[in-house]
mmCIF file of C-alpha atoms in Angstrom:
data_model
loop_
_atom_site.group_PDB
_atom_site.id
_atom_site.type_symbol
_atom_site.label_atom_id
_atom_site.label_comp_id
_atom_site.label_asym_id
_atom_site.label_seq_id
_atom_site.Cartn_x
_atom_site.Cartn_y
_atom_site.Cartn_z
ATOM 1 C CA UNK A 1 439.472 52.003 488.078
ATOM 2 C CA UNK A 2 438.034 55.399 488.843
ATOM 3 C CA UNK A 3 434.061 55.516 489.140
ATOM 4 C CA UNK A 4 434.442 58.361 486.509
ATOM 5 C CA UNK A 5 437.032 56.480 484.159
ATOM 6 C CA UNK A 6 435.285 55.526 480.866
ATOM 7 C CA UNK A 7 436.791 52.612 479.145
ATOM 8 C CA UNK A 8 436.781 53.666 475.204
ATOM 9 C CA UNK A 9 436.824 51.948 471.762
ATOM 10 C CA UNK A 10 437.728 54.156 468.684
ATOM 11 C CA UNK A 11 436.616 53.325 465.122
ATOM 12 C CA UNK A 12 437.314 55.982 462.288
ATOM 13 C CA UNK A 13 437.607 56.611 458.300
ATOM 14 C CA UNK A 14 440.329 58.842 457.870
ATOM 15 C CA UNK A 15 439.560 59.361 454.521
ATOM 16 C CA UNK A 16 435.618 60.336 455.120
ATOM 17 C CA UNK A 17 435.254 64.153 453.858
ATOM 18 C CA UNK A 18 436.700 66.334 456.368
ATOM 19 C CA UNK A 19 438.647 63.703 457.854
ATOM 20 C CA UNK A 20 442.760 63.310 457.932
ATOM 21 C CA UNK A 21 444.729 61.822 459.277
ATOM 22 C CA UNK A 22 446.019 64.140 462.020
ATOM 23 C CA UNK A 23 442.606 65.064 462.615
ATOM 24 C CA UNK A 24 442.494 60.477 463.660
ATOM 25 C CA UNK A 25 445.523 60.742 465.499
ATOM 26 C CA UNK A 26 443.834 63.376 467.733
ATOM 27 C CA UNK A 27 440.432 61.749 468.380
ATOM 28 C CA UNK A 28 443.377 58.576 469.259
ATOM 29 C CA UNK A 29 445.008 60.672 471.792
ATOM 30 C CA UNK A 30 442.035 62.229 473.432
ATOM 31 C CA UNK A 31 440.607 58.938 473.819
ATOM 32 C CA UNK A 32 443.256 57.776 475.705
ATOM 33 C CA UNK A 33 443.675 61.083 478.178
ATOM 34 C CA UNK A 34 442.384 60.911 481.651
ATOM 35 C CA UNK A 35 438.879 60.458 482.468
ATOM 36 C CA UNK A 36 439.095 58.176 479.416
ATOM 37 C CA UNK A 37 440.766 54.949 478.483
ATOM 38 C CA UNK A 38 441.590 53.714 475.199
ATOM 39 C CA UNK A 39 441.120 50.043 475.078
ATOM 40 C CA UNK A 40 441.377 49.138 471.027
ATOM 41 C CA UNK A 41 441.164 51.158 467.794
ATOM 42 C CA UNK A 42 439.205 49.490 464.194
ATOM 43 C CA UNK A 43 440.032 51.798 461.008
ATOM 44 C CA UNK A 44 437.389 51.396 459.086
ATOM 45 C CA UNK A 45 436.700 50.171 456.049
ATOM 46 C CA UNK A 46 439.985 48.447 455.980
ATOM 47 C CA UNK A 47 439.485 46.466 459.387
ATOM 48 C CA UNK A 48 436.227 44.602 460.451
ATOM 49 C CA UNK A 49 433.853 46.035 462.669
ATOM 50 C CA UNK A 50 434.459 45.306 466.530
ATOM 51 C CA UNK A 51 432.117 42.142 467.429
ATOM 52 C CA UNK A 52 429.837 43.525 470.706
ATOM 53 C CA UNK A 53 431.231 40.494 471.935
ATOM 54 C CA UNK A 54 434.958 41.593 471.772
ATOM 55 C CA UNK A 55 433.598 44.901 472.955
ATOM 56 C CA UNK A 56 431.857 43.539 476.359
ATOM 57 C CA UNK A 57 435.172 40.999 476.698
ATOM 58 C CA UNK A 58 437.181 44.636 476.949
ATOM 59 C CA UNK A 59 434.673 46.102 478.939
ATOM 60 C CA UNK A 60 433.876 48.900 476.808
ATOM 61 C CA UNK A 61 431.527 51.650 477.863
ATOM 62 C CA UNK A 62 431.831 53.764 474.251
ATOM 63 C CA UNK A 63 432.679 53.283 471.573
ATOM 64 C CA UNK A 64 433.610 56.508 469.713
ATOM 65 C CA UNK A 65 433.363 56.791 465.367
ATOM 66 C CA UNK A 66 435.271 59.102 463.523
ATOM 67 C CA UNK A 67 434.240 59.560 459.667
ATOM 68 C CA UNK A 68 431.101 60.583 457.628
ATOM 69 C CA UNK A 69 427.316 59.133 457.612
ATOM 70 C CA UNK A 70 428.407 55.970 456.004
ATOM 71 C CA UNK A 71 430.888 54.889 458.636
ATOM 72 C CA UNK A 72 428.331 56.370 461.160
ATOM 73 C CA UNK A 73 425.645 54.323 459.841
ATOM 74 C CA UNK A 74 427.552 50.676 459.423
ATOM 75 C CA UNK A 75 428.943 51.196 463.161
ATOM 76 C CA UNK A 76 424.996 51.823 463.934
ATOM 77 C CA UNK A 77 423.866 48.870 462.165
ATOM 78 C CA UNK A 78 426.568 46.696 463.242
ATOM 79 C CA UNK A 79 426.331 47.414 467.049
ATOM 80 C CA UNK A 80 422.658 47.328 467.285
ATOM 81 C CA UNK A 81 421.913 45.848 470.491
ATOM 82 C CA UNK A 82 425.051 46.235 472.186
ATOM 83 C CA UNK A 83 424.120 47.788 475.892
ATOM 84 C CA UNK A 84 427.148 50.447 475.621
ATOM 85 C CA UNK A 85 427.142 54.152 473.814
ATOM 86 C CA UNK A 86 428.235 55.127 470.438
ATOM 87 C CA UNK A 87 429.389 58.794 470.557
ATOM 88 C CA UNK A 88 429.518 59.983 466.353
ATOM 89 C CA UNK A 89 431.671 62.834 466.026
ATOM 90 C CA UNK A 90 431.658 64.654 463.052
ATOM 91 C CA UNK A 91 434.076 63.896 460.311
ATOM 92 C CA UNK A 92 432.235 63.954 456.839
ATOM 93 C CA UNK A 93 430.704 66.307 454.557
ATOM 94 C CA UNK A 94 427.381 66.054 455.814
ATOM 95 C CA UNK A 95 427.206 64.767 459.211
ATOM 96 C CA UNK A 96 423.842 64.722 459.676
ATOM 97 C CA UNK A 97 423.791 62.372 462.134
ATOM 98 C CA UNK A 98 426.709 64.332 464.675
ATOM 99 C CA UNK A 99 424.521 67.207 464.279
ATOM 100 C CA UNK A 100 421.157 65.801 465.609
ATOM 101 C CA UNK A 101 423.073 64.699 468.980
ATOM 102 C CA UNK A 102 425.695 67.975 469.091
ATOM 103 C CA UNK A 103 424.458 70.098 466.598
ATOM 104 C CA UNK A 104 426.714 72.120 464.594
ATOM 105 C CA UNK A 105 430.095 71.535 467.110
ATOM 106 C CA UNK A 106 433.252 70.367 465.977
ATOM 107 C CA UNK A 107 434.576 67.078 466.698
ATOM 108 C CA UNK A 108 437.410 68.477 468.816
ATOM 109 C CA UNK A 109 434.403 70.563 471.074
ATOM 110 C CA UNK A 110 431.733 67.049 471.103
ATOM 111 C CA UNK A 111 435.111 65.455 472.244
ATOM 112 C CA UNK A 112 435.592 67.584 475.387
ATOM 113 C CA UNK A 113 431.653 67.995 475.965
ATOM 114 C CA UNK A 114 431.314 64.309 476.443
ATOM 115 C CA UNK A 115 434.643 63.897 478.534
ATOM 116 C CA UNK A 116 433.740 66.955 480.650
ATOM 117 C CA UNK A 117 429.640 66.612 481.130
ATOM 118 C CA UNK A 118 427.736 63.468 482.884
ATOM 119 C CA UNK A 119 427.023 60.701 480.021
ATOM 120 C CA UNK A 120 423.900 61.439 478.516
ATOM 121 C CA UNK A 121 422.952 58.989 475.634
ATOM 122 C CA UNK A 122 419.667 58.350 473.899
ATOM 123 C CA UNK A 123 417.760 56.383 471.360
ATOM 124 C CA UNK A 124 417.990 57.419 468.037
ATOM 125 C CA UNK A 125 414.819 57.109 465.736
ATOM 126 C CA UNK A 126 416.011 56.495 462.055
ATOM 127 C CA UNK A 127 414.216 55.005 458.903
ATOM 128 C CA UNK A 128 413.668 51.649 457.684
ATOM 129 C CA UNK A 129 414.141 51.686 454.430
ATOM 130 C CA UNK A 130 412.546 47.994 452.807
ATOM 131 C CA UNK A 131 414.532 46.605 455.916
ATOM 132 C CA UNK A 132 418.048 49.204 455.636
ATOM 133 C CA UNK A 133 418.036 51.353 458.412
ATOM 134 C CA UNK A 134 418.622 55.129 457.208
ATOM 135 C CA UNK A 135 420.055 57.418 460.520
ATOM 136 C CA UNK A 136 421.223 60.708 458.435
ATOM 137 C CA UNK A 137 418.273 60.231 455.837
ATOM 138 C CA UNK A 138 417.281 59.008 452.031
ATOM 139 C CA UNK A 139 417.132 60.186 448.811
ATOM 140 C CA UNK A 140 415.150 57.589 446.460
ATOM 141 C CA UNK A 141 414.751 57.701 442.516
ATOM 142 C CA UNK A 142 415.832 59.929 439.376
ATOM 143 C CA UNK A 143 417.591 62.759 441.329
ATOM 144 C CA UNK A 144 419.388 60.136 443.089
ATOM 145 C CA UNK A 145 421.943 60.103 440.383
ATOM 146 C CA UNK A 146 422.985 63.876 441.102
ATOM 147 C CA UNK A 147 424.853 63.004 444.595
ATOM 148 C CA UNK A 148 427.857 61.432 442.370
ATOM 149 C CA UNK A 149 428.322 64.697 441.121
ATOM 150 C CA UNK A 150 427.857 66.599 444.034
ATOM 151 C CA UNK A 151 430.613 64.370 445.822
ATOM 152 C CA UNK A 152 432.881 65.271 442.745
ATOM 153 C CA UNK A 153 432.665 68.960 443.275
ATOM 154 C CA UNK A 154 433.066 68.223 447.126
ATOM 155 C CA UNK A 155 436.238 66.538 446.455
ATOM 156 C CA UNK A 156 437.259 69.058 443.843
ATOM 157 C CA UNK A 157 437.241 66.042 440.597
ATOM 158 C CA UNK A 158 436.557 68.567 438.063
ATOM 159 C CA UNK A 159 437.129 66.052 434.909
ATOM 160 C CA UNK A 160 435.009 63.441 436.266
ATOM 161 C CA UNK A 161 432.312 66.214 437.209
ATOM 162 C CA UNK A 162 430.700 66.505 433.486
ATOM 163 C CA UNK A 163 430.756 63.015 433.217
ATOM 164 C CA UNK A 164 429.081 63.280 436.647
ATOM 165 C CA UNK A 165 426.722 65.704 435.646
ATOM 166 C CA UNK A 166 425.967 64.041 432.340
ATOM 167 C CA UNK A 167 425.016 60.377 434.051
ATOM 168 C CA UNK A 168 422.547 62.579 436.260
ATOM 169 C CA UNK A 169 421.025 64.343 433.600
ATOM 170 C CA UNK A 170 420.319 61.418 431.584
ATOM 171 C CA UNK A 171 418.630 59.807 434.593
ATOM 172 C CA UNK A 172 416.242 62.826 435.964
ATOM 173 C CA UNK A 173 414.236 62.328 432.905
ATOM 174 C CA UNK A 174 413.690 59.153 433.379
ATOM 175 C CA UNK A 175 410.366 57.736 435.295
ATOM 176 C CA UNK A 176 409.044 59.091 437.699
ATOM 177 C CA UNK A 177 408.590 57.749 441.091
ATOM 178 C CA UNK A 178 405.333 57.844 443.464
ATOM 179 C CA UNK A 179 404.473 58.247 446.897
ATOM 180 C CA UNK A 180 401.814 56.600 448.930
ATOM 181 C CA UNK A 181 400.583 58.076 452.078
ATOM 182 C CA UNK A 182 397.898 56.547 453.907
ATOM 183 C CA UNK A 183 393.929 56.940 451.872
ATOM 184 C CA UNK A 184 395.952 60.397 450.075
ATOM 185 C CA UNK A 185 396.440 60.412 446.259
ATOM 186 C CA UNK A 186 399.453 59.796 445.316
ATOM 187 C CA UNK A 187 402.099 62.296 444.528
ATOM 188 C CA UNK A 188 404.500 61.957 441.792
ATOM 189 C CA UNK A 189 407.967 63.648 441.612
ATOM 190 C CA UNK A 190 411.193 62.626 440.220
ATOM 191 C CA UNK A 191 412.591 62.304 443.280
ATOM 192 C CA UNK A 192 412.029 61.635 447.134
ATOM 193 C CA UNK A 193 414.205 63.222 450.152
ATOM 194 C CA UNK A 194 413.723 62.355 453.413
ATOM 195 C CA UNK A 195 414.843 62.894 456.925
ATOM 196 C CA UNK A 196 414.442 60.452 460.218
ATOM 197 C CA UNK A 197 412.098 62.200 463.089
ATOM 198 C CA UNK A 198 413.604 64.762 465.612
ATOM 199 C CA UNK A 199 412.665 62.139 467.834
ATOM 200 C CA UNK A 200 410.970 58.616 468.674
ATOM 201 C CA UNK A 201 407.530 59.770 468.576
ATOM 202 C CA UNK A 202 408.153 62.164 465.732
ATOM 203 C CA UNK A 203 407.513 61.874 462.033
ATOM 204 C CA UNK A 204 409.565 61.227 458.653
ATOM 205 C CA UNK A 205 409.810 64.496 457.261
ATOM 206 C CA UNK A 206 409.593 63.985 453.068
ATOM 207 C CA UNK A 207 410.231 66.240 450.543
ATOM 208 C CA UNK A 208 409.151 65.426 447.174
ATOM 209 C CA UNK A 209 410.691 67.022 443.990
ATOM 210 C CA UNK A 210 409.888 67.425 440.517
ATOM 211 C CA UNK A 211 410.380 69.310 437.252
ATOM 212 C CA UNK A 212 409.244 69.069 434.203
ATOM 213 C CA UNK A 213 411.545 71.119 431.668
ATOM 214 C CA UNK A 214 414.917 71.830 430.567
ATOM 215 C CA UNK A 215 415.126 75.000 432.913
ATOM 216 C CA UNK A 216 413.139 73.807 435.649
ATOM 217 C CA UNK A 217 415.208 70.427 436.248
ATOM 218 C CA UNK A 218 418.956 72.612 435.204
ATOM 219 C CA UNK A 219 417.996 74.900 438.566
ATOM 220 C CA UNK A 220 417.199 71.459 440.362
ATOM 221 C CA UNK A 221 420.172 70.347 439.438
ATOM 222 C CA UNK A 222 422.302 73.536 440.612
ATOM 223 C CA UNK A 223 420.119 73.952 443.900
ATOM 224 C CA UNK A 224 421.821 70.706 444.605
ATOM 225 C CA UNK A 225 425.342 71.016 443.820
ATOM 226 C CA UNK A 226 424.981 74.328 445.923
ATOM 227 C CA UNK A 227 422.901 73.503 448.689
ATOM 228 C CA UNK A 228 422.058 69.928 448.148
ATOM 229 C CA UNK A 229 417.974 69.139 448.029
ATOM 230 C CA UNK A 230 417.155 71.216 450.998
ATOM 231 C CA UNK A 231 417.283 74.422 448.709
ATOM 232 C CA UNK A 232 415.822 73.266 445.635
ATOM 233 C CA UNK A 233 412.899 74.515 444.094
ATOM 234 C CA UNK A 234 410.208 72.249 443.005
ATOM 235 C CA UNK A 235 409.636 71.045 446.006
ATOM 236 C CA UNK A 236 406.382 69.561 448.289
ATOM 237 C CA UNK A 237 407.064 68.988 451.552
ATOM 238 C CA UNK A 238 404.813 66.749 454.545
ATOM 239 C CA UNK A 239 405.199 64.187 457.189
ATOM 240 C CA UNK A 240 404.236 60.733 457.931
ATOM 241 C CA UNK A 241 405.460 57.820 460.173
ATOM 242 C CA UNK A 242 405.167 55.862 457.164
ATOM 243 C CA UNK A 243 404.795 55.701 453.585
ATOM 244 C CA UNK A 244 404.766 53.858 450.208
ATOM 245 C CA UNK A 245 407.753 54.576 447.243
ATOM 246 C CA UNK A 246 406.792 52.893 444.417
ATOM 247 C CA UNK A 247 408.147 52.990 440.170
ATOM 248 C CA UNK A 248 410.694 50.784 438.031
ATOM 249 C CA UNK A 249 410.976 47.602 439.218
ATOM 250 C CA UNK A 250 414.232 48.475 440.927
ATOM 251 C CA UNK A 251 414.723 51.983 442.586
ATOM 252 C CA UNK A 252 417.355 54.165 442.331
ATOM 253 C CA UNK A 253 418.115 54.571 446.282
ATOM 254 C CA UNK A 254 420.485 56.360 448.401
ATOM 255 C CA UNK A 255 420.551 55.374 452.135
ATOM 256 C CA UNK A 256 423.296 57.385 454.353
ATOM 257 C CA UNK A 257 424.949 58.124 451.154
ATOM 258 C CA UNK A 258 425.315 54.366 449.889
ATOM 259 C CA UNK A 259 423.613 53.401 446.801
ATOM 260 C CA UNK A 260 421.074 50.523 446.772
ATOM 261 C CA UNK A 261 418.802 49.155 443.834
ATOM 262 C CA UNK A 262 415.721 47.704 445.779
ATOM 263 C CA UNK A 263 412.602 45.713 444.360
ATOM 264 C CA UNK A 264 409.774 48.365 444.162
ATOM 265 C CA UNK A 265 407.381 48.977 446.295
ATOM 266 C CA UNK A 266 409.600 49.900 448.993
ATOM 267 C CA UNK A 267 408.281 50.787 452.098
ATOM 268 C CA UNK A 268 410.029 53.340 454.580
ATOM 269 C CA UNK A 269 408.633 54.079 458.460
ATOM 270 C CA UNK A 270 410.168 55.140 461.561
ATOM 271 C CA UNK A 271 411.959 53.259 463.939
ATOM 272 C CA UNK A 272 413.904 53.625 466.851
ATOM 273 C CA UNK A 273 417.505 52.495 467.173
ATOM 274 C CA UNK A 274 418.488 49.537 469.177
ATOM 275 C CA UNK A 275 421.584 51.124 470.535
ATOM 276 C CA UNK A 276 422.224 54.426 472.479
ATOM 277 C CA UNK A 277 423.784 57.254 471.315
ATOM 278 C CA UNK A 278 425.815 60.062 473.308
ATOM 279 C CA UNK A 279 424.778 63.450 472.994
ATOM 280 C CA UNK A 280 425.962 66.573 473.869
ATOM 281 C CA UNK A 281 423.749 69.169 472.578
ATOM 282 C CA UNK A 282 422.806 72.378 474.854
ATOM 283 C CA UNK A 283 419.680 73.062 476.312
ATOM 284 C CA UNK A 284 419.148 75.971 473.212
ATOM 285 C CA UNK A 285 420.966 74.037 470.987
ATOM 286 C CA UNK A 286 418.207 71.750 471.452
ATOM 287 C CA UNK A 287 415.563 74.389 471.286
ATOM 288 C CA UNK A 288 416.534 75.237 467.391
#
Protein backbone atom coordinates (compact mmCIF):
# COMPACT_ATOMS: atom_id res chain seq x y z
CA UNK A 1 0.00 0.00 0.00
CA UNK A 2 1.02 3.55 -0.72
CA UNK A 3 2.99 5.37 2.23
CA UNK A 4 0.22 8.07 1.75
CA UNK A 5 -2.85 5.55 1.55
CA UNK A 6 -4.97 5.90 4.73
CA UNK A 7 -6.92 2.86 5.59
CA UNK A 8 -10.55 4.31 6.78
CA UNK A 9 -13.51 3.20 8.96
CA UNK A 10 -16.86 5.16 8.55
CA UNK A 11 -19.51 5.37 11.29
CA UNK A 12 -22.58 7.78 10.74
CA UNK A 13 -26.34 8.72 11.90
CA UNK A 14 -28.09 9.56 8.93
CA UNK A 15 -30.81 10.78 10.70
CA UNK A 16 -28.66 13.31 13.12
CA UNK A 17 -29.96 17.03 12.21
CA UNK A 18 -28.51 18.00 9.03
CA UNK A 19 -27.79 14.62 8.06
CA UNK A 20 -29.46 12.44 4.97
CA UNK A 21 -28.97 10.08 3.53
CA UNK A 22 -27.26 11.22 0.31
CA UNK A 23 -25.34 13.47 2.33
CA UNK A 24 -23.96 9.31 4.05
CA UNK A 25 -23.63 7.98 0.78
CA UNK A 26 -21.12 10.78 -0.02
CA UNK A 27 -18.94 10.75 3.12
CA UNK A 28 -19.15 6.52 1.86
CA UNK A 29 -17.75 7.34 -1.43
CA UNK A 30 -15.13 9.82 -0.48
CA UNK A 31 -13.89 7.48 1.97
CA UNK A 32 -13.24 5.04 -0.39
CA UNK A 33 -11.48 7.48 -3.25
CA UNK A 34 -7.78 7.45 -3.61
CA UNK A 35 -5.50 8.49 -0.99
CA UNK A 36 -8.14 6.76 1.15
CA UNK A 37 -9.43 3.27 1.68
CA UNK A 38 -12.63 2.23 2.97
CA UNK A 39 -12.22 -0.81 5.05
CA UNK A 40 -15.90 -1.21 6.96
CA UNK A 41 -18.88 1.09 7.57
CA UNK A 42 -21.13 0.94 11.38
CA UNK A 43 -24.54 3.03 11.02
CA UNK A 44 -25.10 4.09 14.09
CA UNK A 45 -27.43 3.69 16.46
CA UNK A 46 -28.76 0.72 14.68
CA UNK A 47 -25.31 -1.26 14.54
CA UNK A 48 -22.80 -1.61 17.50
CA UNK A 49 -19.90 0.43 17.79
CA UNK A 50 -16.63 -0.98 16.02
CA UNK A 51 -14.55 -2.87 18.92
CA UNK A 52 -10.74 -1.06 18.71
CA UNK A 53 -9.98 -4.52 18.46
CA UNK A 54 -11.82 -5.17 15.10
CA UNK A 55 -10.45 -1.78 14.18
CA UNK A 56 -6.53 -2.66 14.74
CA UNK A 57 -7.44 -6.42 13.13
CA UNK A 58 -8.39 -4.11 9.80
CA UNK A 59 -5.64 -1.96 10.28
CA UNK A 60 -7.45 1.15 10.54
CA UNK A 61 -5.73 4.50 10.70
CA UNK A 62 -9.28 6.70 11.03
CA UNK A 63 -12.01 6.24 11.70
CA UNK A 64 -14.36 8.93 10.29
CA UNK A 65 -18.18 9.85 12.19
CA UNK A 66 -20.85 11.30 10.42
CA UNK A 67 -23.91 12.65 12.64
CA UNK A 68 -24.48 15.21 15.51
CA UNK A 69 -22.74 15.59 19.15
CA UNK A 70 -24.39 12.50 20.39
CA UNK A 71 -23.00 10.11 17.82
CA UNK A 72 -19.75 12.23 18.11
CA UNK A 73 -19.61 11.77 21.70
CA UNK A 74 -20.50 7.74 22.02
CA UNK A 75 -17.78 7.11 19.12
CA UNK A 76 -15.44 9.31 21.62
CA UNK A 77 -16.29 7.42 24.58
CA UNK A 78 -16.30 4.15 22.99
CA UNK A 79 -12.84 4.41 21.25
CA UNK A 80 -11.04 5.92 24.08
CA UNK A 81 -7.71 4.53 23.99
CA UNK A 82 -7.58 3.27 20.63
CA UNK A 83 -3.98 4.59 19.11
CA UNK A 84 -5.75 5.65 15.64
CA UNK A 85 -7.69 9.17 14.73
CA UNK A 86 -11.27 9.99 14.84
CA UNK A 87 -11.97 12.72 12.23
CA UNK A 88 -15.91 14.26 13.36
CA UNK A 89 -17.37 15.88 10.51
CA UNK A 90 -20.19 17.88 10.95
CA UNK A 91 -23.63 16.49 10.54
CA UNK A 92 -25.96 17.80 13.42
CA UNK A 93 -27.55 20.86 14.53
CA UNK A 94 -24.97 21.94 16.73
CA UNK A 95 -21.73 20.44 16.02
CA UNK A 96 -19.86 21.82 18.49
CA UNK A 97 -17.43 19.44 18.56
CA UNK A 98 -16.57 19.57 14.31
CA UNK A 99 -16.23 23.14 14.90
CA UNK A 100 -13.47 23.21 17.63
CA UNK A 101 -11.17 20.95 15.20
CA UNK A 102 -12.48 22.69 11.61
CA UNK A 103 -14.36 25.44 12.67
CA UNK A 104 -17.31 26.50 10.83
CA UNK A 105 -16.45 24.17 7.37
CA UNK A 106 -18.73 21.88 5.89
CA UNK A 107 -18.38 18.28 6.03
CA UNK A 108 -17.81 18.00 2.28
CA UNK A 109 -14.67 20.90 2.75
CA UNK A 110 -13.19 18.95 6.43
CA UNK A 111 -13.49 15.90 4.01
CA UNK A 112 -11.05 17.17 1.35
CA UNK A 113 -8.87 19.20 4.02
CA UNK A 114 -7.98 16.02 5.75
CA UNK A 115 -7.50 13.91 2.44
CA UNK A 116 -5.47 16.76 0.88
CA UNK A 117 -3.24 18.20 4.06
CA UNK A 118 -0.58 16.03 6.24
CA UNK A 119 -2.61 14.25 9.26
CA UNK A 120 -2.68 16.47 12.01
CA UNK A 121 -4.66 15.09 15.08
CA UNK A 122 -4.74 16.19 18.68
CA UNK A 123 -6.04 15.61 22.14
CA UNK A 124 -9.21 16.85 22.88
CA UNK A 125 -9.88 18.27 26.49
CA UNK A 126 -13.65 17.67 27.37
CA UNK A 127 -15.59 17.54 30.78
CA UNK A 128 -16.16 14.96 33.24
CA UNK A 129 -19.29 15.20 34.22
CA UNK A 130 -19.75 12.83 37.82
CA UNK A 131 -17.69 10.32 35.58
CA UNK A 132 -19.68 11.11 31.76
CA UNK A 133 -17.36 12.67 29.63
CA UNK A 134 -19.02 15.92 27.97
CA UNK A 135 -16.85 16.90 24.42
CA UNK A 136 -19.51 19.57 22.89
CA UNK A 137 -20.53 20.78 26.52
CA UNK A 138 -23.42 20.62 29.45
CA UNK A 139 -26.35 22.14 30.39
CA UNK A 140 -27.39 21.01 34.11
CA UNK A 141 -30.77 21.79 36.03
CA UNK A 142 -34.24 23.70 35.49
CA UNK A 143 -33.49 25.18 32.01
CA UNK A 144 -32.46 21.83 31.04
CA UNK A 145 -35.99 21.02 30.18
CA UNK A 146 -36.11 23.82 27.35
CA UNK A 147 -33.70 21.78 24.81
CA UNK A 148 -36.86 19.34 24.09
CA UNK A 149 -38.46 22.20 22.77
CA UNK A 150 -35.80 23.72 21.06
CA UNK A 151 -35.20 20.29 19.14
CA UNK A 152 -39.01 20.49 18.24
CA UNK A 153 -38.76 23.79 16.52
CA UNK A 154 -35.41 22.47 14.92
CA UNK A 155 -37.23 19.66 13.47
CA UNK A 156 -40.24 21.78 12.62
CA UNK A 157 -42.89 19.52 15.36
CA UNK A 158 -45.08 22.39 15.83
CA UNK A 159 -47.95 20.31 17.84
CA UNK A 160 -45.60 18.75 20.11
CA UNK A 161 -43.82 22.28 20.59
CA UNK A 162 -46.50 23.73 23.29
CA UNK A 163 -46.47 20.64 24.94
CA UNK A 164 -42.69 21.17 24.69
CA UNK A 165 -42.78 24.50 25.88
CA UNK A 166 -45.28 23.77 28.61
CA UNK A 167 -43.02 20.72 30.29
CA UNK A 168 -40.16 23.48 30.32
CA UNK A 169 -42.04 26.06 31.84
CA UNK A 170 -43.30 24.03 34.56
CA UNK A 171 -39.74 22.96 35.35
CA UNK A 172 -37.73 26.52 35.29
CA UNK A 173 -39.57 27.36 38.38
CA UNK A 174 -38.64 24.72 40.05
CA UNK A 175 -35.37 24.68 42.50
CA UNK A 176 -32.75 26.16 41.92
CA UNK A 177 -29.40 24.73 41.45
CA UNK A 178 -25.87 25.95 42.98
CA UNK A 179 -22.45 26.25 42.03
CA UNK A 180 -19.34 25.70 44.01
CA UNK A 181 -16.10 27.16 42.99
CA UNK A 182 -13.17 26.75 45.03
CA UNK A 183 -13.33 29.11 48.83
CA UNK A 184 -16.11 31.52 46.43
CA UNK A 185 -19.75 31.80 47.65
CA UNK A 186 -21.84 30.05 45.95
CA UNK A 187 -23.90 31.20 43.07
CA UNK A 188 -27.36 30.19 42.48
CA UNK A 189 -29.16 30.18 39.06
CA UNK A 190 -31.71 28.03 37.57
CA UNK A 191 -29.54 26.74 35.33
CA UNK A 192 -25.78 25.90 34.45
CA UNK A 193 -24.14 25.96 30.76
CA UNK A 194 -20.93 24.99 30.16
CA UNK A 195 -18.30 24.52 27.56
CA UNK A 196 -14.96 22.11 27.59
CA UNK A 197 -11.52 24.33 27.44
CA UNK A 198 -10.12 25.62 24.04
CA UNK A 199 -7.50 23.42 25.03
CA UNK A 200 -5.71 20.93 27.60
CA UNK A 201 -4.42 23.49 29.83
CA UNK A 202 -7.45 25.70 29.45
CA UNK A 203 -10.47 26.20 31.64
CA UNK A 204 -14.33 25.15 31.74
CA UNK A 205 -15.97 28.12 30.65
CA UNK A 206 -19.60 28.30 32.82
CA UNK A 207 -22.33 30.35 32.36
CA UNK A 208 -24.82 30.53 34.99
CA UNK A 209 -28.48 31.67 34.40
CA UNK A 210 -31.29 32.83 36.30
CA UNK A 211 -34.60 34.70 36.44
CA UNK A 212 -36.83 35.38 38.72
CA UNK A 213 -40.27 36.51 37.05
CA UNK A 214 -42.77 35.80 34.54
CA UNK A 215 -41.02 38.22 31.96
CA UNK A 216 -37.61 37.69 32.91
CA UNK A 217 -37.68 33.69 32.55
CA UNK A 218 -40.41 34.12 29.06
CA UNK A 219 -37.17 36.14 27.37
CA UNK A 220 -34.92 33.21 28.79
CA UNK A 221 -36.94 31.03 27.34
CA UNK A 222 -37.07 32.77 23.73
CA UNK A 223 -33.21 33.68 23.88
CA UNK A 224 -33.04 29.96 23.71
CA UNK A 225 -35.29 28.78 21.13
CA UNK A 226 -33.52 31.61 19.04
CA UNK A 227 -30.07 31.44 19.88
CA UNK A 228 -29.89 28.71 22.39
CA UNK A 229 -28.17 29.82 26.01
CA UNK A 230 -25.33 31.65 24.47
CA UNK A 231 -27.71 34.73 23.88
CA UNK A 232 -29.75 34.75 26.85
CA UNK A 233 -29.98 37.34 29.23
CA UNK A 234 -29.60 36.66 32.83
CA UNK A 235 -26.56 35.46 32.56
CA UNK A 236 -22.98 35.28 34.84
CA UNK A 237 -20.29 34.05 33.19
CA UNK A 238 -16.45 32.68 34.71
CA UNK A 239 -14.02 29.89 34.45
CA UNK A 240 -12.64 27.15 36.46
CA UNK A 241 -10.91 23.74 35.87
CA UNK A 242 -13.32 22.52 38.25
CA UNK A 243 -16.36 22.99 40.12
CA UNK A 244 -19.23 21.80 42.39
CA UNK A 245 -23.24 21.50 40.96
CA UNK A 246 -25.22 20.79 43.66
CA UNK A 247 -29.63 20.82 44.34
CA UNK A 248 -32.46 18.01 44.23
CA UNK A 249 -31.25 14.91 44.94
CA UNK A 250 -31.19 14.03 41.27
CA UNK A 251 -30.21 16.72 38.60
CA UNK A 252 -31.76 17.53 35.65
CA UNK A 253 -28.57 17.05 33.21
CA UNK A 254 -27.84 17.32 29.65
CA UNK A 255 -24.43 15.94 28.47
CA UNK A 256 -23.79 16.23 24.47
CA UNK A 257 -27.44 16.56 24.18
CA UNK A 258 -28.41 13.23 26.12
CA UNK A 259 -30.37 13.51 29.19
CA UNK A 260 -29.06 12.08 32.50
CA UNK A 261 -30.60 12.24 36.14
CA UNK A 262 -27.41 12.07 38.41
CA UNK A 263 -27.17 11.86 42.36
CA UNK A 264 -26.35 15.48 43.47
CA UNK A 265 -23.46 16.81 44.18
CA UNK A 266 -22.07 16.31 40.88
CA UNK A 267 -18.78 17.28 40.22
CA UNK A 268 -17.52 18.46 36.65
CA UNK A 269 -13.50 19.24 35.78
CA UNK A 270 -11.47 19.11 32.79
CA UNK A 271 -9.94 16.34 31.23
CA UNK A 272 -8.19 15.44 28.31
CA UNK A 273 -9.36 12.80 25.85
CA UNK A 274 -7.73 9.48 25.57
CA UNK A 275 -7.98 9.35 21.85
CA UNK A 276 -6.79 11.76 19.04
CA UNK A 277 -8.75 13.73 17.02
CA UNK A 278 -8.07 15.07 13.32
CA UNK A 279 -8.19 18.58 12.74
CA UNK A 280 -8.18 20.72 10.03
CA UNK A 281 -8.61 24.17 11.14
CA UNK A 282 -6.43 27.14 9.47
CA UNK A 283 -3.83 28.94 11.01
CA UNK A 284 -6.63 32.16 11.42
CA UNK A 285 -9.25 29.92 11.80
CA UNK A 286 -7.45 29.05 14.81
CA UNK A 287 -6.68 32.58 15.77
CA UNK A 288 -10.67 33.40 16.26
Amino acid sequence: MDADMKRIWAITNAAAGTASEAAEAHVLSFCNRDPWQLQGCTRFPQEALPAAADLDTAEVDIVVVFGGDGTHAAAARHLAGWPGALLLLPGGTVNLAPKRLHGDAHFIDVLDRAASQPLSATPLPFIDVGGIPAYSGLIAGPIAGWVHARERVRAGRWRSLVRAVRFAWSLSFTRRISLSLGVMPRKRARGIVASPPRDPDGEIEIAAIDFRGFWSAMSVGIDWLKHGFDGARGISRTSARSARLAGPARMRVLIDGEEHHLPTPVGIETRTAAVRFVTTRTNDEGRE
